[in-house]
mmCIF file of C-alpha atoms in Angstrom:
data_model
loop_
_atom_site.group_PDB
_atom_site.id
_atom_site.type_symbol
_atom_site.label_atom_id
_atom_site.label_comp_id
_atom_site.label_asym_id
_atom_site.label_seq_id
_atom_site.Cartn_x
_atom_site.Cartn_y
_atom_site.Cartn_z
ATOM 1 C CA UNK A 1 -143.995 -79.734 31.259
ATOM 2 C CA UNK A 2 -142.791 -76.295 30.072
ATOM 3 C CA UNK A 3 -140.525 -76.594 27.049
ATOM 4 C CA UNK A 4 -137.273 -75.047 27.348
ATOM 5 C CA UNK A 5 -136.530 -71.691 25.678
ATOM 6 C CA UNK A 6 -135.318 -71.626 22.317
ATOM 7 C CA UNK A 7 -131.853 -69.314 21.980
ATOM 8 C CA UNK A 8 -132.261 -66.614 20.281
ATOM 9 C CA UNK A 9 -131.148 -66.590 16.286
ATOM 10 C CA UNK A 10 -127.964 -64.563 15.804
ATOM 11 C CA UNK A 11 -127.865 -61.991 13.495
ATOM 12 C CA UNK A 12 -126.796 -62.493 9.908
ATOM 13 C CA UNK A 13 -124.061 -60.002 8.899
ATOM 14 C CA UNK A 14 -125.161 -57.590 6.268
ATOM 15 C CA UNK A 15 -123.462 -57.804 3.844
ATOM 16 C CA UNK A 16 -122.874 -55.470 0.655
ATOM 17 C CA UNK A 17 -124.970 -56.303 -2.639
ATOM 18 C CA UNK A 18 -122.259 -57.887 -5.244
ATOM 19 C CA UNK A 19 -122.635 -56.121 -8.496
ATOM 20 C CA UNK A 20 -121.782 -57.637 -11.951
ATOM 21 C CA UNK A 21 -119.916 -55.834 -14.608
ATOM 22 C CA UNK A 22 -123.536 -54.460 -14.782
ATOM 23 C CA UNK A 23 -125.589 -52.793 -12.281
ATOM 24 C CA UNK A 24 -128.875 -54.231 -13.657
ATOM 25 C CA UNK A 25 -130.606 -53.122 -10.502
ATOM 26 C CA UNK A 26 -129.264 -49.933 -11.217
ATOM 27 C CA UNK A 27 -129.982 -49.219 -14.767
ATOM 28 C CA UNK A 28 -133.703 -50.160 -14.113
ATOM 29 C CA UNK A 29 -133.988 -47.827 -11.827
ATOM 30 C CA UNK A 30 -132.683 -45.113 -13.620
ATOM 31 C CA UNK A 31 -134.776 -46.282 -16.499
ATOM 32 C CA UNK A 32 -137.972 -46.003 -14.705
ATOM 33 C CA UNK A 33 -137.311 -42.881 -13.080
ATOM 34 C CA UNK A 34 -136.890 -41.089 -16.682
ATOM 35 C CA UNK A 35 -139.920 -43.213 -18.025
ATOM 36 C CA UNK A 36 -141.991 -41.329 -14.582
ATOM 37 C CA UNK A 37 -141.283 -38.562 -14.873
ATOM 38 C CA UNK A 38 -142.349 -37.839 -18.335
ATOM 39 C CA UNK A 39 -145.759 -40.163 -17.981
ATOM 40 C CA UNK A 40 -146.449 -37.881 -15.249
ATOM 41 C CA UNK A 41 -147.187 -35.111 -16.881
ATOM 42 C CA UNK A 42 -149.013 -37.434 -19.802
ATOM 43 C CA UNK A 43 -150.722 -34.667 -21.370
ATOM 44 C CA UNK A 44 -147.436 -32.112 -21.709
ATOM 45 C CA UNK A 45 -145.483 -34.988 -22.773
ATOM 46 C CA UNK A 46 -147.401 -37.092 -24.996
ATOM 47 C CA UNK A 47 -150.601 -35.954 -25.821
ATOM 48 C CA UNK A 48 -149.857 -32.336 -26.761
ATOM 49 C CA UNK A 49 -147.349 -33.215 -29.344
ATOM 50 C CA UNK A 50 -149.882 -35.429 -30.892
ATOM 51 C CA UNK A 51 -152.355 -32.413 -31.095
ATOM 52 C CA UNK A 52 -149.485 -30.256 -32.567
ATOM 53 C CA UNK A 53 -148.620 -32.902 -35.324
ATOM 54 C CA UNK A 54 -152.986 -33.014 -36.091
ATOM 55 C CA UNK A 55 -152.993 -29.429 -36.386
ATOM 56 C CA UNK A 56 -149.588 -29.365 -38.926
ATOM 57 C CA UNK A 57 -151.483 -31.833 -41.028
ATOM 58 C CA UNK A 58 -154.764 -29.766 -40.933
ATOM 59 C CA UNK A 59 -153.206 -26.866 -42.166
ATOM 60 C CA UNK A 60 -150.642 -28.136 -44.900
ATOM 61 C CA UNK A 61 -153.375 -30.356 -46.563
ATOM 62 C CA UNK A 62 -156.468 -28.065 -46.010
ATOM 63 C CA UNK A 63 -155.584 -24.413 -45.407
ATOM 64 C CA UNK A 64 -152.741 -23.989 -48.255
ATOM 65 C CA UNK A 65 -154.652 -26.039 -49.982
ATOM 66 C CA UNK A 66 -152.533 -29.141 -50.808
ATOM 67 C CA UNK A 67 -154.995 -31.985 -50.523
ATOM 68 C CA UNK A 68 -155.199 -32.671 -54.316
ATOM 69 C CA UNK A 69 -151.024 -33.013 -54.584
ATOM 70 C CA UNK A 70 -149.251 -36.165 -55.113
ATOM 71 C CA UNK A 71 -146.118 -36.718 -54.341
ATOM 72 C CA UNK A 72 -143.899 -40.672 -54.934
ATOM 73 C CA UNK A 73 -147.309 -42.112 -56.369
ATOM 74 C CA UNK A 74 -149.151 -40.890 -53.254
ATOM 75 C CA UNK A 75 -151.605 -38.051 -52.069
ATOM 76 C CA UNK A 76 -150.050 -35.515 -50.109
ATOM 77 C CA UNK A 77 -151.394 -35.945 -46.469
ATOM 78 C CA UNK A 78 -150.162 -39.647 -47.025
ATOM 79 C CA UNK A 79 -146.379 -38.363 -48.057
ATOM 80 C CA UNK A 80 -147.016 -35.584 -45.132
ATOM 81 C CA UNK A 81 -148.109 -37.987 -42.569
ATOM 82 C CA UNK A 82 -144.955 -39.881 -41.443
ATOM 83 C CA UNK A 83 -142.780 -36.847 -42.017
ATOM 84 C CA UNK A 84 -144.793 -35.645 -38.749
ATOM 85 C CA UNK A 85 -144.421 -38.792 -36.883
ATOM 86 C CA UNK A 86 -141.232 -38.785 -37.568
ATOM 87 C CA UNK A 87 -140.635 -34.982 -35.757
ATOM 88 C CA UNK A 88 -142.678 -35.601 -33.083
ATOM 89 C CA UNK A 89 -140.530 -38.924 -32.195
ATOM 90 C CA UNK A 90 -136.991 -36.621 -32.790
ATOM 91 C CA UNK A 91 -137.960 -33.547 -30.879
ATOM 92 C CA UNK A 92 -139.391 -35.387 -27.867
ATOM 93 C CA UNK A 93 -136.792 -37.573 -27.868
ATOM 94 C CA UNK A 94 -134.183 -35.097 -27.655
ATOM 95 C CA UNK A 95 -136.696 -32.863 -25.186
ATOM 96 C CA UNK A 96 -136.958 -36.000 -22.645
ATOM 97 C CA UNK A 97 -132.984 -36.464 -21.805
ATOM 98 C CA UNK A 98 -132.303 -33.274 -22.621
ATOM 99 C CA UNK A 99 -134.728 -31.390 -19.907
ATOM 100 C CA UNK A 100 -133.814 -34.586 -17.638
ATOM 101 C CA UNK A 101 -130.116 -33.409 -17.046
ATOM 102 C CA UNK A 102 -130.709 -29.590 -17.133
ATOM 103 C CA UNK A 103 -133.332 -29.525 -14.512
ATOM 104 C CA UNK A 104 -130.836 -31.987 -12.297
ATOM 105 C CA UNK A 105 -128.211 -29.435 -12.629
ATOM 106 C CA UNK A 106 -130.294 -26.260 -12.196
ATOM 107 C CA UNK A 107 -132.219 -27.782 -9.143
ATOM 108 C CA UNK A 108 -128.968 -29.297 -7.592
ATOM 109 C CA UNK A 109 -129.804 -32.746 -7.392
ATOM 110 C CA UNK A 110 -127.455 -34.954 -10.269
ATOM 111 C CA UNK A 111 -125.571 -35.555 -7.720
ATOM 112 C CA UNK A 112 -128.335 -38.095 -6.623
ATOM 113 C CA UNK A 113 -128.078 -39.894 -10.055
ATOM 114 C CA UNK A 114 -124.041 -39.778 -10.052
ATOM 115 C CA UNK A 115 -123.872 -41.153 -5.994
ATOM 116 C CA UNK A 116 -125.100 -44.360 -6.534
ATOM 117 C CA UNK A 117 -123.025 -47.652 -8.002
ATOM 118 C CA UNK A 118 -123.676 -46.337 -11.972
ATOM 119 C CA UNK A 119 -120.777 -46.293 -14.589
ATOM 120 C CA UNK A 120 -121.085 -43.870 -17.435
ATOM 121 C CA UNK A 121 -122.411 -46.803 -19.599
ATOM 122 C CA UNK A 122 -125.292 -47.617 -17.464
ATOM 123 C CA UNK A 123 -125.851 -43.383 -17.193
ATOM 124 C CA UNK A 124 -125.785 -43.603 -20.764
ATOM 125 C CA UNK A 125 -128.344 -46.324 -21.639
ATOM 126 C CA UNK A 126 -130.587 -45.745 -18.219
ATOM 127 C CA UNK A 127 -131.011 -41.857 -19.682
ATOM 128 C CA UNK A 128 -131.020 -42.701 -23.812
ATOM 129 C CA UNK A 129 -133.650 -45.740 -23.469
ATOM 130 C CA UNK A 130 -135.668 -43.251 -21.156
ATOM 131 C CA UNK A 131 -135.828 -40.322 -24.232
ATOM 132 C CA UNK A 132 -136.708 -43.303 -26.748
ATOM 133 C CA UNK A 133 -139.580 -44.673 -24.463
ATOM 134 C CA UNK A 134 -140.804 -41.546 -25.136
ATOM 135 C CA UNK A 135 -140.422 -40.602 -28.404
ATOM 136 C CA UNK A 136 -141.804 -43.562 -29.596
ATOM 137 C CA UNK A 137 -145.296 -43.324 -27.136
ATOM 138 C CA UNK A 138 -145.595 -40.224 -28.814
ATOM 139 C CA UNK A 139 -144.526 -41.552 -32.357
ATOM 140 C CA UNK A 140 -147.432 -44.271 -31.767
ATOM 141 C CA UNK A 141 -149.958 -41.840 -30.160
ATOM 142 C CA UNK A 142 -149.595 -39.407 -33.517
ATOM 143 C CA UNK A 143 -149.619 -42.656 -36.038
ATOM 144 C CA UNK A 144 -153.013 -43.830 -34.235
ATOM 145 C CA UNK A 145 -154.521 -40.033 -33.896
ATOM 146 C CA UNK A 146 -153.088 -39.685 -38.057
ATOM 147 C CA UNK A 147 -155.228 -43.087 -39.023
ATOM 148 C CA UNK A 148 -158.526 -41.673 -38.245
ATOM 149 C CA UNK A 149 -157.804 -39.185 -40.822
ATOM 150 C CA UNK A 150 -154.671 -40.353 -43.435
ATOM 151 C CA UNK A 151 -155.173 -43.863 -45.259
ATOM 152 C CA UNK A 152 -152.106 -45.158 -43.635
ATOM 153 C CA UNK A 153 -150.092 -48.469 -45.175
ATOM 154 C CA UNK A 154 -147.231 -49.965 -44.565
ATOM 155 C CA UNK A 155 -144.794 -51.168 -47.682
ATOM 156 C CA UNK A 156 -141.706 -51.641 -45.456
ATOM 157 C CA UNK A 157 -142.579 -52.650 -41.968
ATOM 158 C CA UNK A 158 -138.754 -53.022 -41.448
ATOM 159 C CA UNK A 159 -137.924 -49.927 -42.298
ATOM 160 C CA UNK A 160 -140.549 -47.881 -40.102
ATOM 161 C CA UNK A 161 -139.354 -49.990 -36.743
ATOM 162 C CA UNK A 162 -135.996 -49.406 -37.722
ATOM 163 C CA UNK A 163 -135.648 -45.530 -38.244
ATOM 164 C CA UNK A 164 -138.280 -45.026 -35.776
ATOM 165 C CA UNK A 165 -136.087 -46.344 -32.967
ATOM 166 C CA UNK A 166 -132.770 -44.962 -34.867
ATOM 167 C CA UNK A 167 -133.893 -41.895 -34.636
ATOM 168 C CA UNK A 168 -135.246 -41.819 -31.372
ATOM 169 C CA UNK A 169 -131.832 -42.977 -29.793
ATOM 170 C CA UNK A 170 -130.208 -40.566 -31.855
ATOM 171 C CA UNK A 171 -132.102 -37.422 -30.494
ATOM 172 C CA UNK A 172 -131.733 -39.003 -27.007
ATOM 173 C CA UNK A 173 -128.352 -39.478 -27.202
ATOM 174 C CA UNK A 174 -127.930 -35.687 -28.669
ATOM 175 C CA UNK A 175 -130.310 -34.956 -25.849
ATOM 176 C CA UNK A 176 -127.659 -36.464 -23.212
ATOM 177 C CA UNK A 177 -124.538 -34.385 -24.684
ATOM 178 C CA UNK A 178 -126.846 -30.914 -25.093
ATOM 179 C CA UNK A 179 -128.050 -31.419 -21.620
ATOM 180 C CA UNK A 180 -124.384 -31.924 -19.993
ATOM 181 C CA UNK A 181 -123.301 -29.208 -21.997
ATOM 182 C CA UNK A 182 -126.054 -26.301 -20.989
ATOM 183 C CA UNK A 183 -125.568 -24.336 -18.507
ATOM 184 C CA UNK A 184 -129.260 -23.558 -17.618
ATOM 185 C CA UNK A 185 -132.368 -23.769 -19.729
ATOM 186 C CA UNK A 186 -131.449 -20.624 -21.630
ATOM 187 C CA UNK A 187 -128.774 -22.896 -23.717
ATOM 188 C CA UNK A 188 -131.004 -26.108 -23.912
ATOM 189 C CA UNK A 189 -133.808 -23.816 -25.733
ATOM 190 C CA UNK A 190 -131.188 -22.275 -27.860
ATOM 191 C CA UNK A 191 -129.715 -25.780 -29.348
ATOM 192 C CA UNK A 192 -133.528 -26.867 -29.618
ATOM 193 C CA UNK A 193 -134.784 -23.380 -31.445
ATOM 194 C CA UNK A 194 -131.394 -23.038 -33.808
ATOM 195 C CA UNK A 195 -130.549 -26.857 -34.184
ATOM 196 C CA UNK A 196 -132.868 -29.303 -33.453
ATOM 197 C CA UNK A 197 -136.177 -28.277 -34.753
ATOM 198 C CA UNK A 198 -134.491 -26.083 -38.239
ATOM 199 C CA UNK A 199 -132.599 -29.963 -39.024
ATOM 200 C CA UNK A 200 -136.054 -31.110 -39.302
ATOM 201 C CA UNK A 201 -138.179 -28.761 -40.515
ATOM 202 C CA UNK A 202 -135.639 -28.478 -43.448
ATOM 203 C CA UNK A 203 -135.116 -32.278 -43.873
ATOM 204 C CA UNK A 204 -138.221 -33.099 -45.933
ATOM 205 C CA UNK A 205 -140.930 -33.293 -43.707
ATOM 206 C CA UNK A 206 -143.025 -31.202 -45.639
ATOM 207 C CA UNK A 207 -141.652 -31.958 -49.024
ATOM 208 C CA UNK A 208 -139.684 -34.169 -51.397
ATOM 209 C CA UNK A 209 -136.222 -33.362 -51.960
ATOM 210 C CA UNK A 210 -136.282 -33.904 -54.951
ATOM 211 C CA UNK A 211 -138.016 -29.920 -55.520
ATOM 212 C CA UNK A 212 -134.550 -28.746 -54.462
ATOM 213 C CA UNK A 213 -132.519 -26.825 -56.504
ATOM 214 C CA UNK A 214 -128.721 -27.343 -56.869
ATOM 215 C CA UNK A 215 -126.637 -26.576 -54.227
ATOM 216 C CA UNK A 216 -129.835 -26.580 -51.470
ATOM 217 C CA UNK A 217 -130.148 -30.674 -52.665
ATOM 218 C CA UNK A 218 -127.114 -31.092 -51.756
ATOM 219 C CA UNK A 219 -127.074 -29.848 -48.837
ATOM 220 C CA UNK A 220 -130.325 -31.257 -47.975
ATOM 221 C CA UNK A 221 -128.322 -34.685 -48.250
ATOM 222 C CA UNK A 222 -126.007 -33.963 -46.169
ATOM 223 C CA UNK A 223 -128.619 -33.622 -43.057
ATOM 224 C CA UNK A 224 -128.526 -36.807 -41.151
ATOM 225 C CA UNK A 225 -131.971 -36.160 -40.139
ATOM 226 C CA UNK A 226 -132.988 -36.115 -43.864
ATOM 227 C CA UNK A 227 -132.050 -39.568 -43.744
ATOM 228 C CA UNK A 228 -133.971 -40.483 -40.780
ATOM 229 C CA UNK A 229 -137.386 -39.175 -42.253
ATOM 230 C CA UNK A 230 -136.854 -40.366 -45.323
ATOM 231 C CA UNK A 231 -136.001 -44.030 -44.644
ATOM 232 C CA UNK A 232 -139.088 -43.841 -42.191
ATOM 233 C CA UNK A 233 -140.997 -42.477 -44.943
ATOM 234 C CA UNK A 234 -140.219 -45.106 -47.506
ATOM 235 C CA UNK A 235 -141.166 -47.844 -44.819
ATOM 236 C CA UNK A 236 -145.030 -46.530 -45.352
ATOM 237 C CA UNK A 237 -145.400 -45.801 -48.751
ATOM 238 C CA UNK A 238 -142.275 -47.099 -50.656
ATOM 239 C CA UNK A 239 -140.546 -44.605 -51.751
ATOM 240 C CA UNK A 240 -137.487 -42.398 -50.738
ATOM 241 C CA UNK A 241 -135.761 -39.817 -52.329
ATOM 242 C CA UNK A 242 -132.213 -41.546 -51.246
ATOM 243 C CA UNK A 243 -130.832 -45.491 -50.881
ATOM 244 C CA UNK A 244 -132.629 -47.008 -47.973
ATOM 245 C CA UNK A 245 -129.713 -48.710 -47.548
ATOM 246 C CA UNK A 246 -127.919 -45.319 -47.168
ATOM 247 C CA UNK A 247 -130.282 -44.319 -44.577
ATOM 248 C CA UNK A 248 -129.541 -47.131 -42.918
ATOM 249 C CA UNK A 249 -125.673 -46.800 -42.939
ATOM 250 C CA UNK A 250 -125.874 -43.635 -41.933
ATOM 251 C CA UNK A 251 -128.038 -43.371 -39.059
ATOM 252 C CA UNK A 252 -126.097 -46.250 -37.473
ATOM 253 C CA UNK A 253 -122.854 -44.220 -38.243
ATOM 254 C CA UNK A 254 -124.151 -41.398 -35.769
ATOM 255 C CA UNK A 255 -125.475 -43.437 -33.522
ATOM 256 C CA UNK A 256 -122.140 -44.975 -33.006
ATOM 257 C CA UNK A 257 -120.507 -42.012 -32.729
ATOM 258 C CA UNK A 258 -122.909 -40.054 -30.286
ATOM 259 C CA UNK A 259 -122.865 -43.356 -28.025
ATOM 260 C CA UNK A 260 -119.277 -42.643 -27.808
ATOM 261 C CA UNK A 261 -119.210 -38.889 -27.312
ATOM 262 C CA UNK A 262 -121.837 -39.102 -24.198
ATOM 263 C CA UNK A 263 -119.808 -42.311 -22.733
ATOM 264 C CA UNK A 264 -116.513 -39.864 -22.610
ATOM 265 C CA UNK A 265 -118.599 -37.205 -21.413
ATOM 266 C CA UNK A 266 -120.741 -39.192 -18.650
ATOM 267 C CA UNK A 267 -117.028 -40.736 -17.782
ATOM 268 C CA UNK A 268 -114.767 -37.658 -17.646
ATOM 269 C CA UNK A 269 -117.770 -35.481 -15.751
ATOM 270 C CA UNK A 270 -117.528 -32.701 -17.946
ATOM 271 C CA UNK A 271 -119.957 -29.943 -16.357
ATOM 272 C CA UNK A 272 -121.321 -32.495 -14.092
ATOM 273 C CA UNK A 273 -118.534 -32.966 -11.025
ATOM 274 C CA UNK A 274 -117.162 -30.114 -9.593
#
């Protein structure tokens, strides 16, 4: 005997997604977008800074002829060596968030990051972790491609995990506010070419400080990105022209205060909403 027909199941109603005080979804989306698009273009991104930082070391130990120096109880390619980790992690840090937000404005399309259900605090992490993902694959690339050819140790573990990811948020974050604040890529490359890159080339990368004379050591202490580099650099090979403990109160000072400057300008929409 046939069985009877089974009604048919209503509908559920759709209903919207409840979101916390934090779009989790959200922010992991964002997160992996940034992380994307860098990783594909592996080679621009990561791999050709890593070359750049081989080829600094090649010619500041070998072609002027530096090999021989010591500097803090070390040889020079040693001292050298994490001052060029270091600026690769800053500059593509800065480079990743940065280029993120100029491109979305020049191409048109931030409005498809500012439609959906993000508040400026999720904008601010989603975009800021994305720049230190980044700047730290290429911070580890260079420190692996450096250890075939620098004996590299570690005397203060802490210390290098510490300013590595200080520093990377903190070029991120500047990253954020340069890239809301350009206009096109005109005024990205300018802050990068007269800022960024002459903060650390003249922060002790490729020297001690303490060479400086007068007035230029004091003013070499007053670069926040001196501290970065060296607090990184005493984490290899133990020692640092300046407290650790400075270093460490300093870089969380700007930290603090560049989370706050791109939360009020993510919030207010400055150069983003029209």
């Amino acid at each position: 005997m046939p069985q009877p027909a089974l009604p048919p199941l209503a509908p559920r109603p759709l209903a919207p997604r409840a979101i916390g005080r934090v779009n989790w979804l959200g922010l992991w989306t964002l997160y992996q977008k940034e992380v994307r698009r860098f990783l594909k273009v592996f080679v621009q991104t990561v791999a050709a800074p890593m070359v750049t930082s081989l080829l600094f070391l090649l010619v500041f130990t070998l072609a002027l002829g530096r090999g021989d120096m010591v500097i803090g109880g070390v040889s020079y390619s040693e001292f050298l060596a994490p001052g060029l980790i270091m600026m690769a992690i800053a500059q593509n840090a800065f480079a990743n968030t940065s280029s993120s937000i100029v491109v979305a404005k020049v191409q048109g399309n931030i409005v498809d990051t500012l439609m959906p259900p993000l508040g400026p605090a999720e904008l601010t992490a989603g975009f800021a972790l994305g720049g230190v993902t980044r700047g730290l694959a290429v911070g580890c690339s260079t420190l692996l491609a450096m250890w075939l050819f620098v004996p590299v140790t570690f005397a203060h573990p802490e210390f290098v995990l510490f300013h590595a990811l200080s520093a990377a948020l903190l070029l991120s974050l500047l990253g954020i506010i340069g890239g809301i604040w350009a206009d096109k890529f005109d005024h990205i490359a300018a802050v990068t070419n007269f800022v960024i890159v002459p903060l650390t080339f003249l922060s002790g990368t490729f020297y001690s400080t303490e060479r400086l004379p007068g007035i230029w050591y004091e003013l070499a202490h007053v670069n926040p990105f001196f501290f970065m580099i060296d607090g990184f650099r005493y984490g290899f090979i133990g020692h640092a022209d300046a407290p650790p403990l400075a270093g460490i109160a300093v870089m969380t000072g700007c930290n603090l205060a560049l989370l706050a400057v791109s939360y009020t300008m993510l919030k207010s929409g400055y150069k983003l909403k029209a």
